[in-house]
Amino acid sequence: MTQVQASPSLPAVSARSPRTKVAVGLLACLFGAVGAHWWYLGRRHAWLITALALVCLFCAFRFYPIWYDNPAFFLIFIPMIDGFIESAVFSLMPDEKFDRLYNPGLGRPSDTGWGPVLVAILACLVGAIVSMFAIAMVVVYVWVAMGWLDGLVL
């Protein structure tokens, strides 16, 4: 009889590529309204943000004749602005803290360069523009609903 040689055991932690601050920042900046960065980071309740965004978009396109002129569309601005804020926060987070939270057991794979800084600047610029647009849309919506713009010809 021959002895069967056992194969070396697999490591307890599966080999996965490390999460990067640039990827998290870009996902939060570009797709923060649907929680793409939450999915990437493996957060527990990422599906809630995605479901909220999809329900709001469905209601905006289905139940109102003008999709951008209804309350359901305005609710999308909340996770979108949160995405811009989280993009800047994740991009400017110290490498040690980011790796400890989102790359446990992988050592220190993050190495900050100009990438996260540029993503944070992009998030601040685009976030400021979108935030001002959201505030302007809400103000115009309220003024029209209250009749304050009746008779005003532009």
One Martini backbone bead per residue (centre of mass of N, CA, C, O) as a GRO file, in nm:
protein
  154
    1MET     BB    1   0.097   0.036   0.019
    2THR     BB    2   0.019   0.364  -0.024
    3GLN     BB    3   0.070   0.682   0.049
    4VAL     BB    4  -0.111   0.964   0.101
    5GLN     BB    5  -0.055   1.280   0.018
    6ALA     BB    6  -0.082   1.573   0.157
    7SER     BB    7  -0.190   1.871   0.105
    8PRO     BB    8  -0.151   2.176   0.144
    9SER     BB    9  -0.286   2.398   0.322
   10LEU     BB   10  -0.495   2.646   0.324
   11PRO     BB   11  -0.537   2.946   0.381
   12ALA     BB   12  -0.753   3.123   0.578
   13VAL     BB   13  -0.697   3.354   0.385
   14SER     BB   14  -0.799   3.486   0.115
   15ALA     BB   15  -0.693   3.587  -0.189
   16ARG     BB   16  -0.695   3.939  -0.230
   17SER     BB   17  -0.738   4.234  -0.341
   18PRO     BB   18  -0.676   4.537  -0.258
   19ARG     BB   19  -0.805   4.814  -0.139
   20THR     BB   20  -0.853   5.142  -0.269
   21LYS     BB   21  -0.877   5.483  -0.242
   22VAL     BB   22  -0.935   5.554  -0.536
   23ALA     BB   23  -1.172   5.363  -0.587
   24VAL     BB   24  -1.352   5.463  -0.360
   25GLY     BB   25  -1.359   5.761  -0.444
   26LEU     BB   26  -1.478   5.723  -0.730
   27LEU     BB   27  -1.732   5.569  -0.651
   28ALA     BB   28  -1.844   5.789  -0.461
   29CYS     BB   29  -1.847   6.022  -0.671
   30LEU     BB   30  -2.006   5.875  -0.916
   31PHE     BB   31  -2.185   5.630  -0.728
   32GLY     BB   32  -2.314   5.729  -0.444
   33ALA     BB   33  -2.629   5.713  -0.488
   34VAL     BB   34  -2.600   5.371  -0.504
   35GLY     BB   35  -2.352   5.254  -0.326
   36ALA     BB   36  -2.078   5.143  -0.457
   37HIS     BB   37  -1.872   5.175  -0.220
   38TRP     BB   38  -2.014   4.976  -0.029
   39TRP     BB   39  -1.972   4.725  -0.199
   40TYR     BB   40  -1.660   4.740  -0.217
   41LEU     BB   41  -1.628   4.737   0.112
   42GLY     BB   42  -1.854   4.541   0.244
   43ARG     BB   43  -2.106   4.643   0.349
   44ARG     BB   44  -2.394   4.535   0.492
   45HIS     BB   45  -2.619   4.783   0.386
   46ALA     BB   46  -2.600   4.848   0.068
   47TRP     BB   47  -2.888   4.775  -0.043
   48LEU     BB   48  -3.045   5.020   0.072
   49ILE     BB   49  -2.932   5.244  -0.109
   50THR     BB   50  -3.003   5.113  -0.377
   51ALA     BB   51  -3.308   5.085  -0.327
   52LEU     BB   52  -3.370   5.383  -0.278
   53ALA     BB   53  -3.273   5.487  -0.553
   54LEU     BB   54  -3.457   5.309  -0.733
   55VAL     BB   55  -3.728   5.405  -0.618
   56CYS     BB   56  -3.692   5.706  -0.678
   57LEU     BB   57  -3.651   5.677  -0.985
   58PHE     BB   58  -3.915   5.535  -1.045
   59CYS     BB   59  -4.100   5.761  -0.936
   60ALA     BB   60  -3.990   5.991  -1.114
   61PHE     BB   61  -4.059   5.846  -1.400
   62ARG     BB   62  -4.365   5.739  -1.345
   63PHE     BB   63  -4.545   5.980  -1.164
   64TYR     BB   64  -4.413   6.210  -1.344
   65PRO     BB   65  -4.382   6.423  -1.610
   66ILE     BB   66  -4.139   6.561  -1.448
   67TRP     BB   67  -3.864   6.416  -1.312
   68TYR     BB   68  -3.709   6.688  -1.184
   69ASP     BB   69  -4.015   6.781  -1.043
   70ASN     BB   70  -3.971   6.599  -0.767
   71PRO     BB   71  -3.927   6.453  -0.458
   72ALA     BB   72  -3.786   6.185  -0.544
   73PHE     BB   73  -3.539   6.322  -0.679
   74PHE     BB   74  -3.437   6.477  -0.420
   75LEU     BB   75  -3.354   6.217  -0.254
   76ILE     BB   76  -3.090   6.157  -0.423
   77PHE     BB   77  -2.907   6.385  -0.301
   78ILE     BB   78  -2.827   6.259  -0.034
   79PRO     BB   79  -2.637   6.019  -0.129
   80MET     BB   80  -2.469   6.195  -0.319
   81ILE     BB   81  -2.343   6.387  -0.109
   82ASP     BB   82  -2.230   6.161   0.064
   83GLY     BB   83  -2.035   6.058  -0.155
   84PHE     BB   84  -1.856   6.312  -0.164
   85ILE     BB   85  -1.770   6.305   0.129
   86GLU     BB   86  -1.656   6.011   0.132
   87SER     BB   87  -1.444   6.057  -0.083
   88ALA     BB   88  -1.271   6.256   0.080
   89VAL     BB   89  -1.231   6.083   0.332
   90PHE     BB   90  -1.101   5.829   0.203
   91SER     BB   91  -0.868   5.978   0.049
   92LEU     BB   92  -0.757   6.126   0.337
   93MET     BB   93  -0.693   5.879   0.472
   94PRO     BB   94  -0.494   5.705   0.641
   95ASP     BB   95  -0.331   5.422   0.557
   96GLU     BB   96  -0.346   5.265   0.824
   97LYS     BB   97  -0.653   5.290   0.865
   98PHE     BB   98  -0.751   5.175   0.597
   99ASP     BB   99  -0.609   4.897   0.624
  100ARG     BB  100  -0.737   4.814   0.894
  101LEU     BB  101  -1.041   4.830   0.787
  102TYR     BB  102  -1.012   4.717   0.452
  103ASN     BB  103  -0.710   4.541   0.491
  104PRO     BB  104  -0.706   4.283   0.656
  105GLY     BB  105  -0.408   4.091   0.656
  106LEU     BB  106  -0.222   4.267   0.420
  107GLY     BB  107  -0.091   4.487   0.565
  108ARG     BB  108   0.058   4.752   0.348
  109PRO     BB  109  -0.076   4.837   0.040
  110SER     BB  110  -0.081   5.132   0.085
  111ASP     BB  111   0.017   5.428  -0.123
  112THR     BB  112   0.048   5.746  -0.110
  113GLY     BB  113  -0.039   5.990  -0.347
  114TRP     BB  114  -0.198   6.178  -0.590
  115GLY     BB  115  -0.465   6.029  -0.634
  116PRO     BB  116  -0.634   6.090  -0.371
  117VAL     BB  117  -0.610   6.399  -0.394
  118LEU     BB  118  -0.755   6.429  -0.670
  119VAL     BB  119  -1.017   6.297  -0.579
  120ALA     BB  120  -1.083   6.502  -0.355
  121ILE     BB  121  -1.098   6.747  -0.540
  122LEU     BB  122  -1.321   6.639  -0.723
  123ALA     BB  123  -1.532   6.600  -0.499
  124CYS     BB  124  -1.546   6.897  -0.413
  125LEU     BB  125  -1.626   7.023  -0.682
  126VAL     BB  126  -1.871   6.846  -0.761
  127GLY     BB  127  -2.020   6.867  -0.488
  128ALA     BB  128  -2.067   7.174  -0.495
  129ILE     BB  129  -2.231   7.183  -0.755
  130VAL     BB  130  -2.455   6.980  -0.675
  131SER     BB  131  -2.545   7.126  -0.417
  132MET     BB  132  -2.632   7.390  -0.552
  133PHE     BB  133  -2.837   7.261  -0.741
  134ALA     BB  134  -3.016   7.134  -0.522
  135ILE     BB  135  -3.092   7.395  -0.378
  136ALA     BB  136  -3.216   7.536  -0.626
  137MET     BB  137  -3.435   7.322  -0.683
  138VAL     BB  138  -3.581   7.343  -0.411
  139VAL     BB  139  -3.648   7.643  -0.420
  140VAL     BB  140  -3.811   7.639  -0.684
  141TYR     BB  141  -4.017   7.428  -0.593
  142VAL     BB  142  -4.131   7.590  -0.353
  143TRP     BB  143  -4.209   7.849  -0.504
  144VAL     BB  144  -4.407   7.713  -0.697
  145ALA     BB  145  -4.589   7.575  -0.482
  146MET     BB  146  -4.650   7.874  -0.342
  147GLY     BB  147  -4.665   8.104  -0.586
  148TRP     BB  148  -4.410   8.311  -0.610
  149LEU     BB  149  -4.384   8.278  -0.952
  150ASP     BB  150  -4.633   8.411  -1.035
  151GLY     BB  151  -4.601   8.611  -1.327
  152LEU     BB  152  -4.317   8.536  -1.398
  153VAL     BB  153  -4.098   8.659  -1.651
  154LEU     BB  154  -3.807   8.531  -1.833
   0.00000   0.00000   0.00000
